[in-house]
XYZ file of N, CA and C in Angstrom:
225
model
N 93.393 87.147 103.310
C 94.024 87.459 102.039
C 95.074 86.421 101.686
N 95.605 86.559 100.517
C 96.685 85.707 100.030
C 97.958 86.522 100.002
N 99.074 85.839 100.055
C 100.343 86.560 100.030
C 101.103 86.262 98.749
N 101.997 87.184 98.396
C 102.844 87.030 97.214
C 104.090 87.881 97.426
N 105.134 87.580 96.676
C 106.348 88.397 96.688
C 106.470 89.081 95.339
N 106.481 90.403 95.359
C 106.664 91.165 94.137
C 108.111 91.625 94.057
N 108.658 91.640 92.856
C 109.966 92.252 92.618
C 109.680 93.602 91.993
N 110.110 94.656 92.638
C 109.801 96.000 92.178
C 111.075 96.774 91.905
N 110.961 97.774 91.070
C 112.037 98.735 90.875
C 111.687 99.976 91.666
N 112.519 100.354 92.608
C 112.260 101.485 93.497
C 113.263 102.568 93.155
N 112.793 103.776 92.825
C 113.681 104.867 92.427
C 113.567 106.034 93.394
N 114.712 106.466 93.906
C 114.798 107.655 94.750
C 115.994 108.468 94.265
N 115.775 109.747 94.031
C 116.850 110.658 93.609
C 117.621 110.112 92.401
N 116.919 109.500 91.456
C 117.543 109.007 90.240
C 118.262 107.676 90.375
N 118.247 107.069 91.558
C 118.885 105.770 91.783
C 117.791 104.713 91.855
N 117.881 103.691 90.995
C 116.886 102.617 90.967
C 117.513 101.320 91.458
N 116.837 100.677 92.381
C 117.280 99.387 92.922
C 116.109 98.412 92.900
N 116.427 97.138 92.770
C 115.392 96.099 92.876
C 115.067 95.916 94.351
N 113.779 95.856 94.654
C 113.323 95.668 96.035
C 112.286 94.552 96.041
N 112.449 93.589 96.928
C 111.458 92.528 97.139
C 110.370 93.093 98.041
N 109.137 93.030 97.580
C 108.022 93.589 98.328
C 107.013 92.488 98.632
N 107.033 91.938 99.861
C 106.021 90.947 100.240
C 104.666 91.658 100.363
N 103.646 91.116 99.719
C 102.338 91.776 99.722
C 101.245 90.812 100.154
N 100.130 91.406 100.552
C 98.902 90.676 100.825
C 97.882 91.082 99.770
N 97.237 90.099 99.162
C 96.227 90.340 98.132
C 94.875 89.988 98.738
N 93.957 90.966 98.749
C 92.661 90.772 99.381
C 91.545 91.166 98.424
N 90.558 90.280 98.254
C 89.373 90.647 97.478
C 88.392 91.327 98.426
N 87.951 92.517 98.059
C 87.036 93.288 98.895
C 85.590 92.940 98.557
N 84.666 93.344 99.422
C 83.253 92.987 99.279
C 82.655 93.442 97.951
N 83.145 94.552 97.400
C 82.594 95.060 96.134
C 83.251 94.431 94.907
N 84.118 93.421 95.107
C 84.776 92.748 93.996
C 86.120 93.340 93.604
N 86.463 94.482 94.175
C 87.772 95.068 93.886
C 88.860 94.277 94.619
N 90.097 94.494 94.225
C 91.224 93.763 94.801
C 92.227 94.761 95.373
N 92.603 94.542 96.627
C 93.601 95.403 97.282
C 94.904 94.626 97.419
N 96.005 95.282 97.019
C 97.345 94.729 97.194
C 98.100 95.697 98.085
N 98.625 95.199 99.209
C 99.354 96.072 100.121
C 100.575 95.344 100.672
N 101.615 96.121 100.939
C 102.822 95.508 101.463
C 103.804 96.512 102.037
N 104.811 95.977 102.716
C 105.865 96.779 103.330
C 107.197 96.100 103.078
N 108.245 96.922 102.981
C 109.596 96.384 102.821
C 110.575 97.309 103.526
N 111.670 96.747 103.936
C 112.744 97.552 104.531
C 113.790 97.820 103.463
N 114.273 99.060 103.416
C 115.339 99.420 102.484
C 116.444 100.142 103.246
N 117.623 100.093 102.678
C 118.765 100.815 103.226
C 118.849 102.166 102.522
N 118.726 103.246 103.257
C 118.757 104.591 102.681
C 120.051 104.853 101.922
N 121.155 104.288 102.399
C 122.455 104.547 101.772
C 122.520 104.010 100.339
N 121.719 102.988 100.003
C 121.693 102.465 98.635
C 121.192 103.507 97.637
N 120.452 104.488 98.128
C 119.857 105.510 97.271
C 120.527 106.869 97.470
N 121.730 106.854 98.015
C 122.494 108.083 98.268
C 121.747 109.046 99.192
N 120.987 108.492 100.125
C 120.282 109.312 101.118
C 121.101 109.315 102.399
N 122.117 110.147 102.405
C 122.994 110.164 103.570
C 122.706 111.330 104.507
N 121.809 112.228 104.106
C 121.466 113.362 104.961
C 120.697 112.845 106.168
N 121.126 113.241 107.353
C 120.484 112.768 108.577
C 120.713 113.792 109.681
N 120.077 114.921 109.549
C 120.238 116.001 110.517
C 119.876 115.521 111.919
N 120.768 115.743 112.835
C 120.599 115.391 114.250
C 120.509 113.878 114.474
N 120.877 113.091 113.481
C 120.894 111.623 113.589
C 119.546 111.058 114.046
N 118.471 111.569 113.468
C 117.139 111.111 113.870
C 116.596 109.988 112.986
N 117.289 109.669 111.885
C 116.816 108.616 110.985
C 117.791 107.460 110.965
N 117.244 106.272 110.979
C 118.048 105.072 110.838
C 118.397 104.892 109.366
N 119.481 104.153 109.075
C 119.794 103.873 107.676
C 118.779 102.896 107.093
N 118.193 102.041 107.918
C 117.159 101.113 107.459
C 115.796 101.719 107.752
N 114.980 101.863 106.700
C 113.643 102.439 106.862
C 112.616 101.507 106.232
N 111.370 101.670 106.621
C 110.288 100.859 106.085
C 109.497 101.686 105.075
N 109.294 101.118 103.892
C 108.449 101.739 102.877
C 107.205 100.876 102.726
N 106.093 101.512 102.381
C 104.859 100.746 102.213
C 104.131 101.216 100.956
N 103.322 100.316 100.417
C 102.538 100.632 99.224
C 101.202 99.920 99.318
N 100.186 100.562 98.740
C 98.863 99.944 98.679
C 98.200 100.396 97.389
N 97.583 99.465 96.696
C 96.836 99.776 95.479
C 95.525 98.999 95.503
N 94.465 99.650 95.027
C 93.166 98.993 94.924
C 92.770 98.995 93.452
N 92.466 97.812 92.926
C 92.082 97.652 91.533
C 90.591 97.382 91.459
N 89.891 98.159 90.630
C 88.454 97.975 90.447
C 88.190 97.675 88.980
N 87.138 96.912 88.728
C 86.770 96.593 87.359
C 86.082 97.790 86.746
N 86.521 98.172 85.563
C 85.928 99.291 84.862
C 84.619 98.869 84.216
N 83.623 99.734 84.310
C 82.348 99.464 83.644
C 82.238 100.259 82.356
N 83.288 100.987 82.014
C 83.311 101.782 80.787
C 83.493 100.850 79.594
N 82.572 100.872 78.665
C 82.652 100.003 77.484
C 83.139 100.749 76.240
N 83.513 101.988 76.383
C 83.943 102.785 75.216
C 85.336 102.442 74.791
């Protein structure tokens, strides 16, 4: 696949922050295109301070994947 850096707006609990999302772009055998990536975010930036029993780190990994297919609908 090929790589790219996307600038995304990530919203949690009404707080939106810009997040750099490094992605891999892959053309699949059927001609569709898959874009997938992971980024680390700081939970505190989104007012996520709840951490019962201290089991979550402030830095967490978020991931996204989308598959784009060509539409055959001509309407």
